[in-house]
Short mmCIF file of C-alpha atoms in Angstrom, two decimals:
data_model
loop_
_atom_site.label_atom_id
_atom_site.label_comp_id
_atom_site.label_asym_id
_atom_site.label_seq_id
_atom_site.Cartn_x
_atom_site.Cartn_y
_atom_site.Cartn_z
CA MET A 7 0.06 -0.16 -0.11
CA PRO A 8 2.67 2.57 0.84
CA ALA A 9 4.30 1.77 -2.96
CA PHE A 10 0.70 2.22 -4.31
CA VAL A 11 0.44 5.75 -2.38
CA ALA A 12 3.66 6.70 -3.60
CA GLY A 13 2.77 5.84 -7.43
CA GLY A 14 -0.35 7.53 -7.19
CA LEU A 15 0.93 10.68 -5.99
CA ALA A 16 4.15 10.51 -8.10
CA PRO A 17 2.89 12.77 -10.74
CA VAL A 18 1.74 15.61 -8.04
CA ALA A 19 5.39 15.02 -6.37
CA GLU A 20 7.10 15.39 -9.86
CA LEU A 21 5.09 18.67 -10.59
CA ALA A 22 5.53 19.98 -7.36
CA LEU A 23 9.43 19.30 -7.49
CA ARG A 24 9.61 20.79 -11.12
CA GLY A 25 7.86 23.75 -9.88
CA ALA A 26 10.16 24.38 -7.01
CA LEU A 27 13.16 23.69 -9.32
CA GLY A 28 11.87 25.89 -12.29
CA GLY A 29 11.65 22.67 -14.45
CA LEU A 30 8.18 23.15 -15.79
CA GLY A 31 9.70 24.50 -19.07
CA ALA A 32 8.82 27.61 -21.00
CA ASP A 33 5.16 26.97 -20.93
CA PRO A 34 4.33 25.66 -17.41
CA VAL A 35 0.60 25.98 -17.80
CA ALA A 36 0.64 23.75 -20.78
CA PHE A 37 3.00 21.39 -19.07
CA VAL A 38 1.19 21.01 -16.07
CA LEU A 39 -2.04 20.72 -17.83
CA HIS A 40 -0.71 17.86 -20.24
CA ARG A 41 0.81 15.97 -17.27
CA LEU A 42 -2.33 16.05 -15.30
CA GLY A 43 -4.42 14.83 -18.33
CA LEU A 44 -1.79 12.18 -18.87
CA ALA A 45 -1.89 11.02 -15.28
CA ALA A 46 -5.75 10.87 -15.23
CA LEU A 47 -5.60 8.59 -18.36
CA ILE A 48 -2.93 6.42 -17.12
CA PHE A 49 -4.83 5.74 -13.87
CA LEU A 50 -7.97 5.35 -15.61
CA VAL A 51 -6.29 2.67 -18.10
CA ALA A 52 -4.78 1.15 -14.96
CA GLY A 53 -8.01 0.85 -13.20
CA LEU A 54 -9.53 -0.99 -16.25
CA ALA A 55 -6.47 -3.37 -16.23
CA CYS A 56 -7.60 -4.72 -12.60
CA THR A 57 -10.45 -7.11 -13.59
CA PRO A 58 -8.40 -8.65 -16.68
CA LEU A 59 -5.20 -9.15 -14.47
CA ARG A 60 -7.42 -11.18 -12.23
CA ALA A 61 -9.16 -12.98 -14.85
CA TRP A 62 -6.07 -13.99 -17.13
CA LEU A 63 -3.27 -13.99 -14.34
CA GLY A 64 -5.32 -14.68 -11.22
CA TRP A 65 -3.94 -11.65 -9.59
CA THR A 66 -6.36 -10.47 -6.96
CA TRP A 67 -4.37 -7.45 -5.50
CA PRO A 68 -5.29 -5.34 -8.34
CA LEU A 69 -8.97 -5.41 -7.51
CA ARG A 70 -8.17 -4.11 -3.96
CA VAL A 71 -6.79 -0.98 -5.35
CA ARG A 72 -9.27 -0.56 -8.27
CA ARG A 73 -11.45 1.87 -6.33
CA ALA A 74 -8.34 3.95 -5.43
CA LEU A 75 -7.05 4.06 -8.90
CA GLY A 76 -10.33 5.42 -10.16
CA LEU A 77 -10.40 8.06 -7.73
CA LEU A 78 -6.99 8.76 -8.71
CA ALA A 79 -7.93 9.08 -12.33
CA PHE A 80 -10.79 11.22 -11.23
CA GLY A 81 -8.75 13.44 -8.94
CA TYR A 82 -6.25 14.11 -12.00
CA ALA A 83 -8.88 14.58 -14.44
CA ALA A 84 -10.48 17.32 -11.94
CA ALA A 85 -7.24 18.83 -11.57
CA HIS A 86 -6.50 18.96 -15.32
CA VAL A 87 -9.99 20.32 -15.86
CA ALA A 88 -9.60 23.04 -13.06
CA VAL A 89 -6.15 24.10 -14.52
CA TYR A 90 -7.63 24.30 -18.04
CA ALA A 91 -10.74 26.35 -16.83
CA GLY A 92 -9.01 28.44 -14.12
CA VAL A 93 -5.48 29.02 -15.55
CA ASP A 94 -5.38 28.21 -19.29
CA GLN A 95 -8.83 29.91 -20.17
CA GLY A 96 -8.53 32.17 -17.27
CA LEU A 97 -12.22 31.27 -16.08
CA ASP A 98 -13.53 32.93 -19.57
CA ALA A 99 -16.72 31.05 -19.42
CA ARG A 100 -17.56 32.04 -23.15
CA ALA A 101 -14.43 30.83 -24.29
CA ILE A 102 -14.63 27.57 -22.39
CA VAL A 103 -18.19 26.97 -23.67
CA LYS A 104 -16.81 27.78 -27.31
CA ASP A 105 -14.19 25.34 -26.85
CA VAL A 106 -16.36 22.57 -25.48
CA THR A 107 -19.12 23.04 -28.13
CA GLU A 108 -16.82 23.80 -31.14
CA ARG A 109 -13.82 21.78 -30.82
CA PRO A 110 -14.29 17.92 -30.90
CA PHE A 111 -11.31 17.09 -28.81
CA VAL A 112 -12.43 19.35 -26.06
CA THR A 113 -15.84 18.12 -26.34
CA LEU A 114 -14.68 14.72 -26.02
CA GLY A 115 -12.50 15.54 -22.92
CA ALA A 116 -15.46 17.28 -21.32
CA ALA A 117 -17.64 14.21 -21.97
CA ALA A 118 -15.04 11.88 -20.46
CA PHE A 119 -15.02 14.03 -17.27
CA ALA A 120 -18.77 14.29 -17.18
CA LEU A 121 -18.84 10.52 -17.22
CA LEU A 122 -16.43 10.28 -14.51
CA VAL A 123 -18.44 12.60 -11.86
CA PRO A 124 -21.07 10.22 -10.86
CA LEU A 125 -18.61 7.48 -10.76
CA ALA A 126 -16.60 9.31 -8.21
CA TRP A 127 -19.64 10.38 -6.52
CA THR A 128 -20.86 6.86 -5.92
CA SER A 129 -17.49 5.40 -4.99
CA THR A 130 -18.36 4.77 -1.39
CA ASP A 131 -19.20 1.44 0.03
CA GLY A 132 -22.49 3.42 1.24
CA ALA A 133 -23.35 4.15 -2.29
CA VAL A 134 -22.97 0.50 -3.25
CA ARG A 135 -25.29 -0.45 -0.52
CA ARG A 136 -27.95 2.24 -1.31
CA MET A 137 -27.87 1.74 -5.02
CA GLY A 138 -27.71 -2.00 -4.80
CA GLY A 139 -24.94 -3.96 -6.59
CA ARG A 140 -26.35 -4.49 -9.85
CA ARG A 141 -27.60 -0.97 -10.31
CA TRP A 142 -23.99 0.32 -9.02
CA ALA A 143 -22.26 -2.02 -11.35
CA THR A 144 -24.38 -0.75 -14.47
CA LEU A 145 -23.55 2.91 -13.36
CA HIS A 146 -20.00 1.97 -13.05
CA ARG A 147 -19.77 0.59 -16.78
CA TRP A 148 -19.71 4.19 -17.65
CA VAL A 149 -15.94 3.98 -17.25
CA TYR A 150 -15.54 2.30 -20.47
CA PRO A 151 -16.93 5.13 -22.75
CA ALA A 152 -15.21 7.62 -20.38
CA ALA A 153 -11.70 5.87 -21.00
CA VAL A 154 -12.26 5.45 -24.61
CA LEU A 155 -13.16 9.22 -24.82
CA ALA A 156 -10.23 10.34 -22.95
CA ALA A 157 -7.93 8.16 -25.05
CA LEU A 158 -9.56 10.17 -28.28
CA HIS A 159 -9.40 13.33 -26.50
CA PHE A 160 -5.63 12.68 -26.33
CA LEU A 161 -5.31 11.47 -29.78
CA LEU A 162 -7.22 14.37 -31.47
CA ARG A 163 -4.94 16.86 -29.55
CA VAL A 164 -1.49 16.14 -30.94
CA LYS A 165 -0.17 17.93 -34.10
CA ARG A 166 1.46 15.34 -35.51
CA ASP A 167 3.15 12.46 -33.68
CA VAL A 168 0.35 10.11 -32.54
CA THR A 169 2.84 7.63 -31.01
CA GLU A 170 2.14 8.39 -27.37
CA PRO A 171 -1.69 8.42 -27.78
CA ALA A 172 -1.63 5.37 -29.92
CA VAL A 173 0.32 3.61 -27.14
CA TYR A 174 -2.49 4.42 -24.55
CA GLY A 175 -5.10 3.78 -27.07
CA GLY A 176 -3.70 0.59 -27.91
CA VAL A 177 -3.44 -0.52 -24.38
CA LEU A 178 -7.00 0.31 -23.65
CA ALA A 179 -8.24 -1.37 -26.85
CA LEU A 180 -6.50 -4.48 -25.60
CA LEU A 181 -7.83 -4.41 -22.21
CA LEU A 182 -11.43 -4.08 -23.51
CA LEU A 183 -10.71 -6.98 -25.98
CA LEU A 184 -9.73 -9.12 -23.08
CA ARG A 185 -12.73 -8.13 -21.25
CA GLY A 186 -14.88 -8.97 -24.18
CA ALA A 187 -13.20 -12.34 -24.74
CA ARG A 188 -13.69 -13.14 -20.84
CA ARG A 189 -17.14 -11.67 -20.37
CA PRO A 190 -19.26 -14.98 -20.87
CA SER A 191 -17.09 -16.92 -18.32
CA ARG A 192 -16.74 -14.07 -15.96
CA ARG A 193 -20.49 -13.82 -15.95
CA ALA A 194 -20.64 -17.40 -15.28
CA SER A 195 -18.54 -17.37 -12.33
CA GLY A 196 -20.32 -14.34 -10.99
CA ALA A 197 -17.27 -12.44 -10.62
CA GLY A 198 -16.31 -9.22 -12.51
CA ASP A 199 -17.91 -5.81 -12.48
CA GLY A 200 -19.08 -6.16 -8.67
CA PRO A 201 -18.57 -3.58 -6.18
CA PRO A 202 -14.77 -2.93 -5.39
CA THR A 203 -13.55 -4.84 -2.34
CA GLY A 204 -10.67 -2.58 -1.50
CA MET B 270 10.20 33.46 -13.58
CA ARG B 271 13.00 35.67 -14.81
CA ARG B 272 11.73 38.17 -17.17
CA LEU B 273 14.97 39.82 -18.63
CA PRO B 274 17.32 37.63 -20.64
CA PRO B 275 20.45 36.88 -18.88
CA GLU B 276 23.29 38.60 -20.29
CA PRO B 277 25.58 36.50 -22.16
CA PRO B 278 29.19 36.30 -20.53
CA ASP B 279 31.20 39.70 -21.43
CA ASP B 280 33.87 37.62 -22.94
CA GLU B 281 31.60 36.07 -25.54
CA VAL B 282 29.17 38.97 -26.31
CA THR B 283 31.93 41.79 -26.92
CA PRO B 284 33.78 40.11 -29.58
CA GLU B 285 30.68 39.03 -31.33
CA ALA B 286 29.68 42.78 -31.44
CA VAL B 287 32.82 43.76 -32.75
CA TRP B 288 33.03 41.13 -35.21
CA LEU B 289 29.52 42.15 -36.66
CA ARG B 290 30.55 45.86 -36.67
CA ARG B 291 33.67 45.02 -38.54
CA ARG B 292 31.75 43.02 -41.21
CA ASP B 293 29.33 45.88 -41.58
CA PHE B 294 32.06 48.11 -42.16
CA LEU B 295 33.86 45.70 -44.81
CA ARG B 296 30.69 45.22 -46.67
CA ALA B 297 29.80 48.91 -47.12
CA ALA B 298 30.91 48.84 -50.76
CA GLY B 299 28.83 45.98 -51.49
CA ALA B 300 25.89 47.51 -49.57
CA PHE B 301 26.12 50.52 -51.64
CA ALA B 302 25.54 48.77 -54.89
CA ALA B 303 22.59 46.96 -53.28
CA THR B 304 21.14 50.04 -52.16
CA THR B 305 21.41 51.85 -55.22
CA PHE B 306 19.58 49.09 -57.02
CA ALA B 307 16.80 49.10 -54.26
CA VAL B 308 16.49 52.96 -54.37
CA GLY B 309 16.16 52.70 -58.17
CA GLY B 310 13.54 50.12 -57.86
CA THR B 311 11.58 52.20 -55.44
CA ALA B 312 11.87 55.19 -57.55
CA THR B 313 10.21 53.46 -60.56
CA LEU B 314 7.33 52.62 -58.54
CA LEU B 315 7.00 56.18 -57.05
CA GLY B 316 3.09 55.84 -58.03
CA ASN B 317 2.81 53.19 -55.32
CA ARG B 318 4.62 55.13 -52.55
CA GLY B 319 1.65 57.11 -51.40
CA LEU B 320 -0.07 53.83 -50.72
CA PRO B 321 1.29 51.78 -48.10
CA HIS B 322 0.79 48.65 -50.10
CA GLY B 323 0.90 48.90 -53.72
CA VAL B 324 1.05 45.27 -54.79
CA ALA B 325 -1.67 44.47 -57.06
CA SER B 326 0.55 43.30 -59.82
CA ALA B 327 1.78 40.29 -57.47
CA ALA B 328 -1.66 39.21 -56.11
CA PRO B 329 -2.38 35.64 -57.00
CA GLY B 330 -5.58 36.39 -58.91
CA GLY B 331 -3.51 39.01 -60.72
CA PRO B 332 -3.50 39.04 -64.38
CA PRO B 333 -0.57 36.87 -65.95
CA PRO B 334 2.35 38.53 -67.38
CA PRO B 335 1.78 38.90 -71.22
CA ASP B 336 3.29 36.01 -73.29
CA GLY B 337 5.95 38.14 -74.43
CA ALA B 338 6.99 38.90 -71.15
CA GLY B 339 6.97 35.48 -69.85
CA ALA B 340 9.25 34.59 -72.99
CA LEU B 341 11.78 37.08 -71.88
CA ARG B 342 13.46 34.80 -69.33
CA GLY B 343 16.26 36.44 -67.72
CA ARG B 344 15.10 39.97 -68.15
CA PRO B 345 15.05 41.39 -64.58
CA GLU B 346 12.21 43.29 -63.54
CA PRO B 347 11.74 45.59 -60.37
CA PRO B 348 10.20 43.32 -57.91
CA PRO B 349 6.91 44.15 -56.40
CA GLN B 350 7.06 46.95 -53.96
CA GLY B 351 5.11 46.85 -50.58
CA PRO B 352 5.44 49.69 -48.55
CA SER B 353 9.00 51.07 -48.46
CA ALA B 354 11.25 50.41 -45.50
CA ASP B 355 10.86 54.06 -44.19
CA HIS B 356 7.12 53.86 -44.23
CA PRO B 357 5.94 54.94 -40.78
CA ALA B 358 3.90 51.65 -40.22
CA VAL B 359 7.10 49.58 -41.19
CA ARG B 360 9.58 51.78 -39.08
CA ALA B 361 6.88 51.28 -35.98
CA ALA B 362 6.98 47.61 -36.71
CA LEU B 363 10.68 46.93 -36.77
CA ARG B 364 10.98 46.99 -32.81
CA THR B 365 8.42 46.02 -30.14
CA ASP B 366 9.35 47.29 -26.93
CA GLU B 367 7.34 44.51 -25.15
CA PRO B 368 9.67 42.46 -22.86
CA GLN B 369 11.82 40.30 -24.81
CA THR B 370 11.51 36.39 -24.14
CA PRO B 371 14.33 35.07 -21.95
CA TRP B 372 17.25 33.54 -23.76
CA ASP B 373 16.71 30.26 -22.05
CA ASP B 374 13.12 29.84 -23.20
CA ALA B 375 13.90 31.45 -26.57
CA THR B 376 16.62 28.81 -27.17
CA GLY B 377 14.93 25.84 -25.06
CA TYR B 378 11.40 25.75 -26.28
CA ASN B 379 11.47 25.37 -29.99
CA ASN B 380 9.39 23.46 -32.81
CA TYR B 381 11.88 21.91 -34.98
CA TYR B 382 10.78 18.64 -35.94
CA GLU B 383 13.93 17.70 -37.70
CA PHE B 384 15.25 17.31 -34.19
CA GLY B 385 12.26 15.79 -32.61
CA PHE B 386 8.92 16.37 -31.38
CA GLY B 387 9.47 17.71 -27.96
CA LYS B 388 9.92 21.28 -27.32
CA ASP B 389 13.33 20.59 -25.87
CA ASP B 390 14.38 18.29 -28.44
CA PRO B 391 15.91 20.82 -30.73
CA ALA B 392 18.14 22.18 -27.85
CA ARG B 393 19.05 18.57 -26.65
CA ARG B 394 19.63 17.24 -30.14
CA SER B 395 21.22 19.63 -32.46
CA GLY B 396 24.45 20.14 -30.88
CA GLY B 397 26.19 18.10 -33.64
CA PHE B 398 24.44 19.91 -36.54
CA ARG B 399 27.11 21.49 -38.72
CA VAL B 400 26.62 25.26 -39.94
CA ARG B 401 29.67 25.82 -41.87
CA PRO B 402 30.45 25.14 -44.61
CA TRP B 403 27.08 26.25 -45.89
CA THR B 404 25.95 27.15 -49.17
CA VAL B 405 22.54 28.67 -50.36
CA VAL B 406 21.33 28.05 -53.92
CA ILE B 407 19.18 30.67 -55.41
CA ASP B 408 17.62 29.70 -58.64
CA GLY B 409 14.34 29.80 -60.62
CA GLU B 410 12.88 32.51 -62.26
CA CYS B 411 15.72 35.09 -61.94
CA ALA B 412 18.10 36.54 -64.12
CA LYS B 413 21.19 35.76 -61.93
CA PRO B 414 20.87 32.37 -60.26
CA ARG B 415 23.77 31.32 -58.23
CA THR B 416 25.08 29.35 -55.53
CA VAL B 417 26.54 31.39 -52.92
CA ASP B 418 28.66 30.65 -49.69
CA LEU B 419 26.63 31.84 -46.55
CA ASP B 420 29.48 34.03 -45.48
CA THR B 421 29.28 35.77 -48.67
CA LEU B 422 25.61 36.07 -48.71
CA LEU B 423 25.86 37.39 -45.14
CA GLU B 424 28.11 40.40 -46.61
CA TRP B 425 25.17 41.36 -49.00
CA ALA B 426 23.39 43.58 -46.46
CA PRO B 427 24.39 44.94 -43.02
CA ALA B 428 22.92 43.00 -40.00
CA GLU B 429 19.85 44.46 -38.50
CA GLU B 430 18.15 44.11 -35.11
CA ARG B 431 14.61 43.53 -35.34
CA VAL B 432 12.42 42.78 -32.27
CA TYR B 433 9.49 40.82 -33.27
CA ARG B 434 6.73 39.09 -31.79
CA MET B 435 6.58 35.45 -32.74
CA ARG B 436 3.13 33.70 -32.73
CA CYS B 437 2.97 30.12 -32.88
CA VAL B 438 0.11 28.24 -34.51
CA GLU B 439 -0.14 26.47 -31.21
CA ALA B 440 -1.34 29.49 -29.53
CA TRP B 441 1.88 30.70 -27.59
CA SER B 442 3.92 33.42 -28.52
CA MET B 443 7.45 35.13 -27.92
CA VAL B 444 9.18 38.44 -28.17
CA LEU B 445 12.60 37.85 -30.03
CA PRO B 446 15.41 40.11 -31.04
CA TRP B 447 16.53 38.78 -34.23
CA LEU B 448 19.59 39.73 -36.27
CA GLY B 449 19.21 39.39 -39.88
CA MET B 450 18.88 41.16 -43.13
CA PRO B 451 15.73 42.01 -45.28
CA LEU B 452 15.03 39.04 -47.47
CA SER B 453 14.44 41.56 -50.27
CA ALA B 454 18.29 42.48 -50.18
CA VAL B 455 18.96 38.87 -51.27
CA LEU B 456 16.12 38.35 -53.72
CA ARG B 457 17.06 41.67 -55.41
CA ARG B 458 20.69 40.42 -56.20
CA ALA B 459 19.17 37.59 -58.07
CA GLU B 460 17.11 39.94 -60.11
CA PRO B 461 13.77 38.02 -60.37
CA THR B 462 12.19 37.94 -63.80
CA SER B 463 8.76 38.99 -64.56
CA ARG B 464 7.51 35.46 -64.32
CA ALA B 465 8.56 35.03 -60.81
CA ARG B 466 5.45 35.54 -58.70
CA TRP B 467 6.44 33.21 -55.62
CA VAL B 468 9.39 32.36 -53.76
CA ALA B 469 10.15 28.88 -52.49
CA PHE B 470 12.40 27.96 -49.67
CA THR B 471 13.97 24.65 -48.71
CA SER B 472 15.48 23.42 -45.73
CA VAL B 473 18.60 21.08 -45.46
CA GLN B 474 18.18 17.49 -45.43
CA ARG B 475 20.74 15.71 -43.32
CA PRO B 476 19.02 12.63 -41.63
CA GLU B 477 22.43 11.75 -40.03
CA GLU B 478 22.42 14.80 -38.06
CA MET B 479 18.74 15.35 -37.84
CA PRO B 480 17.05 12.59 -36.09
CA GLY B 481 13.46 13.76 -36.75
CA GLN B 482 14.27 13.36 -40.64
CA ARG B 483 14.76 9.57 -40.00
CA THR B 484 10.96 9.38 -39.26
CA ASP B 485 8.29 9.99 -41.64
CA ALA B 486 6.35 12.58 -39.45
CA LEU B 487 6.84 15.09 -42.20
CA ASP B 488 7.67 15.17 -45.64
CA TRP B 489 11.50 16.07 -45.71
CA PRO B 490 13.16 18.34 -46.52
CA TYR B 491 10.79 20.94 -45.03
CA VAL B 492 9.77 23.30 -47.50
CA GLU B 493 8.03 26.91 -47.44
CA GLY B 494 6.89 29.53 -49.54
CA LEU B 495 5.84 33.17 -49.78
CA ARG B 496 4.05 35.19 -52.39
CA LEU B 497 6.79 37.40 -54.13
CA ASP B 498 5.34 40.67 -52.49
CA GLU B 499 5.34 38.98 -49.06
CA ALA B 500 8.99 37.88 -49.69
CA MET B 501 9.86 41.45 -50.79
CA HIS B 502 8.17 43.16 -47.81
CA PRO B 503 10.65 44.98 -45.64
CA LEU B 504 9.43 43.30 -42.50
CA THR B 505 10.63 39.85 -43.93
CA LEU B 506 13.82 38.93 -42.57
CA LEU B 507 16.50 36.42 -43.18
CA ALA B 508 17.58 35.90 -39.62
CA HIS B 509 21.26 34.74 -38.96
CA GLY B 510 21.40 35.82 -35.34
CA LEU B 511 19.46 36.00 -32.07
CA TYR B 512 20.21 38.32 -29.00
CA GLY B 513 23.14 39.73 -30.86
CA ARG B 514 24.73 36.26 -31.16
CA PRO B 515 24.94 33.82 -34.14
CA LEU B 516 21.77 31.94 -34.42
CA PRO B 517 21.69 28.82 -32.09
CA THR B 518 21.36 25.54 -34.11
CA GLN B 519 17.95 24.99 -32.37
CA ASN B 520 16.60 28.21 -33.68
CA GLY B 521 17.26 27.43 -37.18
CA ALA B 522 21.00 28.17 -38.04
CA PRO B 523 22.71 29.23 -39.87
CA LEU B 524 19.92 30.93 -41.71
CA ARG B 525 16.13 31.03 -41.25
CA LEU B 526 13.13 33.05 -42.53
CA VAL B 527 11.24 35.29 -40.09
CA VAL B 528 7.78 36.56 -41.20
CA PRO B 529 6.24 38.05 -38.10
CA TRP B 530 2.83 38.47 -39.25
CA LYS B 531 2.55 34.89 -39.96
CA TYR B 532 2.49 31.71 -37.61
CA GLY B 533 5.90 30.41 -36.79
CA PHE B 534 5.80 27.44 -38.94
CA LYS B 535 6.19 29.79 -42.13
CA GLY B 536 9.73 30.54 -40.48
CA ILE B 537 11.73 27.78 -42.47
CA LYS B 538 14.84 26.79 -40.76
CA ALA B 539 18.25 26.01 -41.97
CA ILE B 540 17.70 27.27 -45.61
CA VAL B 541 19.73 25.78 -48.34
CA ARG B 542 17.89 26.96 -51.39
CA ILE B 543 15.61 29.83 -52.52
CA THR B 544 13.79 29.44 -55.80
CA PHE B 545 11.73 32.11 -57.66
CA THR B 546 8.55 30.20 -59.29
CA ALA B 547 5.74 31.21 -61.42
CA GLU B 548 3.45 28.87 -59.58
CA ARG B 549 2.60 28.69 -55.92
CA PRO B 550 5.00 26.32 -54.40
CA PRO B 551 3.99 23.55 -51.97
CA THR B 552 4.60 23.94 -48.12
CA THR B 553 5.14 21.51 -45.55
CA TRP B 554 2.48 21.85 -43.06
CA ASN B 555 -0.04 22.49 -45.84
CA ARG B 556 0.50 19.34 -47.49
CA ALA B 557 0.68 17.40 -44.23
CA ALA B 558 -2.75 18.84 -43.04
CA PRO B 559 -4.28 21.07 -45.65
CA HIS B 560 -7.48 21.91 -43.62
CA GLU B 561 -5.35 22.94 -40.58
CA TYR B 562 -2.55 24.87 -42.08
CA GLY B 563 -2.80 27.27 -44.87
CA PHE B 564 -0.58 28.35 -47.46
CA PHE B 565 -0.75 31.84 -46.19
CA ALA B 566 -0.98 31.18 -42.46
CA ASN B 567 -1.50 34.96 -41.44
CA VAL B 568 -1.92 35.14 -37.69
CA ASN B 569 -5.66 35.69 -37.44
CA PRO B 570 -7.69 35.56 -34.30
CA ALA B 571 -10.87 35.33 -36.37
CA VAL B 572 -9.95 31.93 -38.13
CA ASP B 573 -9.48 29.20 -35.65
CA HIS B 574 -7.44 26.36 -36.03
CA PRO B 575 -9.90 23.45 -36.48
CA ARG B 576 -8.85 22.03 -33.23
CA TRP B 577 -8.28 25.03 -31.12
CA SER B 578 -9.01 28.71 -30.77
CA GLN B 579 -6.59 31.33 -32.25
CA ALA B 580 -8.52 34.08 -30.59
CA THR B 581 -5.83 34.03 -27.61
CA GLU B 582 -2.48 33.31 -27.15
CA ARG B 583 -0.20 32.85 -24.07
CA ARG B 584 2.92 34.67 -24.13
CA ILE B 585 5.79 32.54 -22.73
CA GLY B 586 6.54 33.67 -19.31
CA ASP B 587 2.81 34.75 -18.77
CA LEU B 588 0.27 32.74 -16.80
CA LEU B 589 -2.84 33.93 -18.55
CA ARG B 590 -3.76 34.25 -22.25
CA ARG B 591 -3.79 37.56 -23.95
CA PRO B 592 -6.03 38.27 -27.12
CA THR B 593 -3.94 37.56 -30.40
CA LEU B 594 -3.93 40.54 -32.90
CA PRO B 595 -4.84 40.47 -36.50
CA PHE B 596 -1.66 39.80 -38.60
CA ASN B 597 -0.02 39.53 -35.06
CA GLY B 598 -0.16 43.35 -34.47
CA TYR B 599 1.42 44.08 -37.72
CA ALA B 600 -1.66 44.82 -39.61
CA ASP B 601 -0.78 48.49 -40.21
CA ALA B 602 2.30 47.51 -42.15
CA VAL B 603 1.11 44.30 -44.02
CA ALA B 604 -2.79 44.11 -44.36
CA GLY B 605 -2.70 45.75 -47.63
CA LEU B 606 -0.80 42.89 -49.02
CA TYR B 607 -4.24 40.82 -48.82
CA THR B 608 -6.56 43.51 -49.93
CA GLY B 609 -9.44 41.78 -51.68
CA MET B 610 -8.46 38.47 -50.38
CA ASP B 611 -11.01 36.40 -48.47
CA LEU B 612 -8.63 35.35 -45.50
CA ARG B 613 -11.03 32.95 -44.21
CA LYS B 614 -10.60 30.87 -47.43
CA ASP B 615 -6.99 31.65 -48.05
CA PHE B 616 -6.08 31.04 -44.20
#
């Protein structure tokens, strides 16, 4: 768990250290914005890897950190959105609305974030109890479209070199394929998309 | 964040300045000839002088030259004149007094895909790039095509400092003190013919020294182009220095184009060829993504990039964005070049 906490906070620590040492580059706003977004995507993908890891390799520990991974993803996504709206756009509501409505890559990112909000809201044990396992699980399948939208958001943003977004997109596609392949047997065994146990 | 550029060490900067002055002095004779020609060319177009931008003859939709004129290859024709170099709007545009982007940012945050996609790749990976010996081919529709050694070319006009805003198509900007010569001084030497309507530029191709050229991210070598009247405009600069020093490799050494009213990608780096053409030349980013990067690429807050707004920009060193100005704030000096054009279509 300490290692997990360290890993989860590593992006923040890196940004803080770079900020203190002046290592954020000539355009620190863009640098921080991109790092936060990337961290969100990485934790989102990592969270989606938990179930396939259990299904294919029999590992159970990833499932215990799945909720934390999801919340980290949401936290970084929220910070990413906050830097975008608050600093990059200077809280210019008109510019933000224009961005979200007119630029597909921003629209996709905003949609991905919007999908994550209710998932974070219902991430507590209490929420699972109140909603019931089935409804909770149905709601939390929104994480798939959210991850796909986030990956597309990244892909559409780059100017020319699509290598990096393609890597994340590829990992994500692989994870989704693995899920698709395992779905029948997982259903049969009653495991899978149930509430987190961590 | 530091706002003022760090002073280069005295032992480096002083000889540099002395060196430049010495060269200015030595090339006075050559400059005299060029000036005579320039003054003559301006005088023949006195009818245009009252207007800041008498350039109709070079407009892309303008009438083609009569067949007879086209056949007279090699016959020089006075190049189209925009505003003269001493027009008030031009003089006001030569130096902005806005704070200059610190040296470390100006030389550490560069788009130069020949050396990689990262903003710090050019600074990290261009150390082995050789900028001498260097020759520039000047050819195409001109009376005096030639291959010229760079150090000879640099004698053709005195070095001038221009402090220009640089607006990247990615919506960030800098203020940079370039050292260079008006491109027109070089173009006039070649005596473009009446068929010359455009100027094409080609970057060096050296995949062994430029790792980015070993990828197919763009079609190499990088090519760019200007309409002849844009190329002849007194604000258009062939830069060979920055902050009073020779141009760093990551900024496009040894010779690059600076067109301050256009997006930065028009500023082709490491130029090895300048060609006068009758047809509009292809340009690298336009070929790569024609719906995103136009040929003209004039800074225009009213025409957004398909994926992001061009209405605002972040000046490097600032936290918040500022409005982007039409023609990057150089409208008074250059807007007349585009009279009658639909800049939404010809973006």
